[in-house]
């Protein structure tokens, strides 16, 4: 959301990183939770698309941050 992006912008200005490695969410851990009979509360979350990751990297370039994936 725009509100999240603004909060993130403020955070980036505060910490001033030089490089960020994006580690996308994966669904690899779901079977582990199910095998342990735990409720997996993030089922509604889907891994980001390549286009979404690219958009985040473009956003980070505003701060002269090197973005790796």
PDB file of C-alpha atoms in Angstrom:
ATOM      1  CA  UNK A   1       0.000   0.000   0.000  1.00  0.00           C
ATOM      2  CA  UNK A   2       1.134   3.603  -0.369  1.00  0.00           C
ATOM      3  CA  UNK A   3       1.211   3.902   3.423  1.00  0.00           C
ATOM      4  CA  UNK A   4       3.596   0.956   3.702  1.00  0.00           C
ATOM      5  CA  UNK A   5       5.854   2.406   1.018  1.00  0.00           C
ATOM      6  CA  UNK A   6       6.016   5.739   2.814  1.00  0.00           C
ATOM      7  CA  UNK A   7       6.914   4.050   6.104  1.00  0.00           C
ATOM      8  CA  UNK A   8       9.556   2.048   4.274  1.00  0.00           C
ATOM      9  CA  UNK A   9      10.939   5.215   2.652  1.00  0.00           C
ATOM     10  CA  UNK A  10      11.301   6.789   6.089  1.00  0.00           C
ATOM     11  CA  UNK A  11      13.012   3.668   7.391  1.00  0.00           C
ATOM     12  CA  UNK A  12      15.436   3.626   4.443  1.00  0.00           C
ATOM     13  CA  UNK A  13      16.319   7.279   4.997  1.00  0.00           C
ATOM     14  CA  UNK A  14      17.003   6.501   8.628  1.00  0.00           C
ATOM     15  CA  UNK A  15      19.279   3.480   8.169  1.00  0.00           C
ATOM     16  CA  UNK A  16      20.847   4.425   4.797  1.00  0.00           C
ATOM     17  CA  UNK A  17      21.829   0.937   3.585  1.00  0.00           C
ATOM     18  CA  UNK A  18      24.133   0.473   0.591  1.00  0.00           C
ATOM     19  CA  UNK A  19      22.941  -2.978  -0.468  1.00  0.00           C
ATOM     20  CA  UNK A  20      19.843  -5.097   0.094  1.00  0.00           C
ATOM     21  CA  UNK A  21      19.338  -8.714  -0.855  1.00  0.00           C
ATOM     22  CA  UNK A  22      15.699  -9.546  -1.516  1.00  0.00           C
ATOM     23  CA  UNK A  23      14.729 -12.964  -0.265  1.00  0.00           C
ATOM     24  CA  UNK A  24      11.233 -13.648  -1.540  1.00  0.00           C
ATOM     25  CA  UNK A  25       8.645 -15.520   0.438  1.00  0.00           C
ATOM     26  CA  UNK A  26       8.391 -19.181  -0.535  1.00  0.00           C
ATOM     27  CA  UNK A  27       5.915 -21.901   0.295  1.00  0.00           C
ATOM     28  CA  UNK A  28       8.585 -24.519   1.019  1.00  0.00           C
ATOM     29  CA  UNK A  29       7.866 -24.583   4.769  1.00  0.00           C
ATOM     30  CA  UNK A  30       4.152 -25.349   4.560  1.00  0.00           C
ATOM     31  CA  UNK A  31       4.529 -29.168   4.725  1.00  0.00           C
ATOM     32  CA  UNK A  32       6.685 -28.845   7.853  1.00  0.00           C
ATOM     33  CA  UNK A  33       3.969 -26.873   9.632  1.00  0.00           C
ATOM     34  CA  UNK A  34       1.321 -29.364   8.524  1.00  0.00           C
ATOM     35  CA  UNK A  35       3.440 -32.354   9.631  1.00  0.00           C
ATOM     36  CA  UNK A  36       3.771 -30.753  13.072  1.00  0.00           C
ATOM     37  CA  UNK A  37      -0.014 -30.240  13.180  1.00  0.00           C
ATOM     38  CA  UNK A  38       0.408 -26.464  13.431  1.00  0.00           C
ATOM     39  CA  UNK A  39      -1.902 -24.055  11.704  1.00  0.00           C
ATOM     40  CA  UNK A  40      -0.059 -22.318   8.876  1.00  0.00           C
ATOM     41  CA  UNK A  41      -1.337 -18.742   9.155  1.00  0.00           C
ATOM     42  CA  UNK A  42       0.250 -17.409   5.970  1.00  0.00           C
ATOM     43  CA  UNK A  43      -1.650 -19.571   3.460  1.00  0.00           C
ATOM     44  CA  UNK A  44      -3.137 -16.464   1.871  1.00  0.00           C
ATOM     45  CA  UNK A  45       0.338 -15.067   1.081  1.00  0.00           C
ATOM     46  CA  UNK A  46       1.658 -15.861  -2.395  1.00  0.00           C
ATOM     47  CA  UNK A  47       5.278 -15.589  -3.560  1.00  0.00           C
ATOM     48  CA  UNK A  48       6.004 -12.337  -5.417  1.00  0.00           C
ATOM     49  CA  UNK A  49       6.184 -12.294  -9.180  1.00  0.00           C
ATOM     50  CA  UNK A  50       9.350 -11.290 -11.024  1.00  0.00           C
ATOM     51  CA  UNK A  51       7.609  -8.030 -11.952  1.00  0.00           C
ATOM     52  CA  UNK A  52       6.857  -7.285  -8.283  1.00  0.00           C
ATOM     53  CA  UNK A  53      10.463  -7.961  -7.285  1.00  0.00           C
ATOM     54  CA  UNK A  54      11.665  -5.711 -10.110  1.00  0.00           C
ATOM     55  CA  UNK A  55       9.350  -2.961  -8.857  1.00  0.00           C
ATOM     56  CA  UNK A  56      10.835  -3.218  -5.363  1.00  0.00           C
ATOM     57  CA  UNK A  57      14.366  -3.006  -6.783  1.00  0.00           C
ATOM     58  CA  UNK A  58      13.379   0.075  -8.770  1.00  0.00           C
ATOM     59  CA  UNK A  59      11.950   1.597  -5.600  1.00  0.00           C
ATOM     60  CA  UNK A  60      15.207   0.891  -3.754  1.00  0.00           C
ATOM     61  CA  UNK A  61      17.192   2.602  -6.498  1.00  0.00           C
ATOM     62  CA  UNK A  62      15.662   5.894  -5.250  1.00  0.00           C
ATOM     63  CA  UNK A  63      18.029   5.515  -2.310  1.00  0.00           C
ATOM     64  CA  UNK A  64      21.114   4.512  -4.327  1.00  0.00           C
ATOM     65  CA  UNK A  65      20.826   1.013  -2.893  1.00  0.00           C
ATOM     66  CA  UNK A  66      22.189  -1.981  -4.756  1.00  0.00           C
ATOM     67  CA  UNK A  67      19.411  -4.543  -4.963  1.00  0.00           C
ATOM     68  CA  UNK A  68      20.265  -8.224  -5.411  1.00  0.00           C
ATOM     69  CA  UNK A  69      17.961 -11.209  -5.598  1.00  0.00           C
TER      70      UNK A  69
END
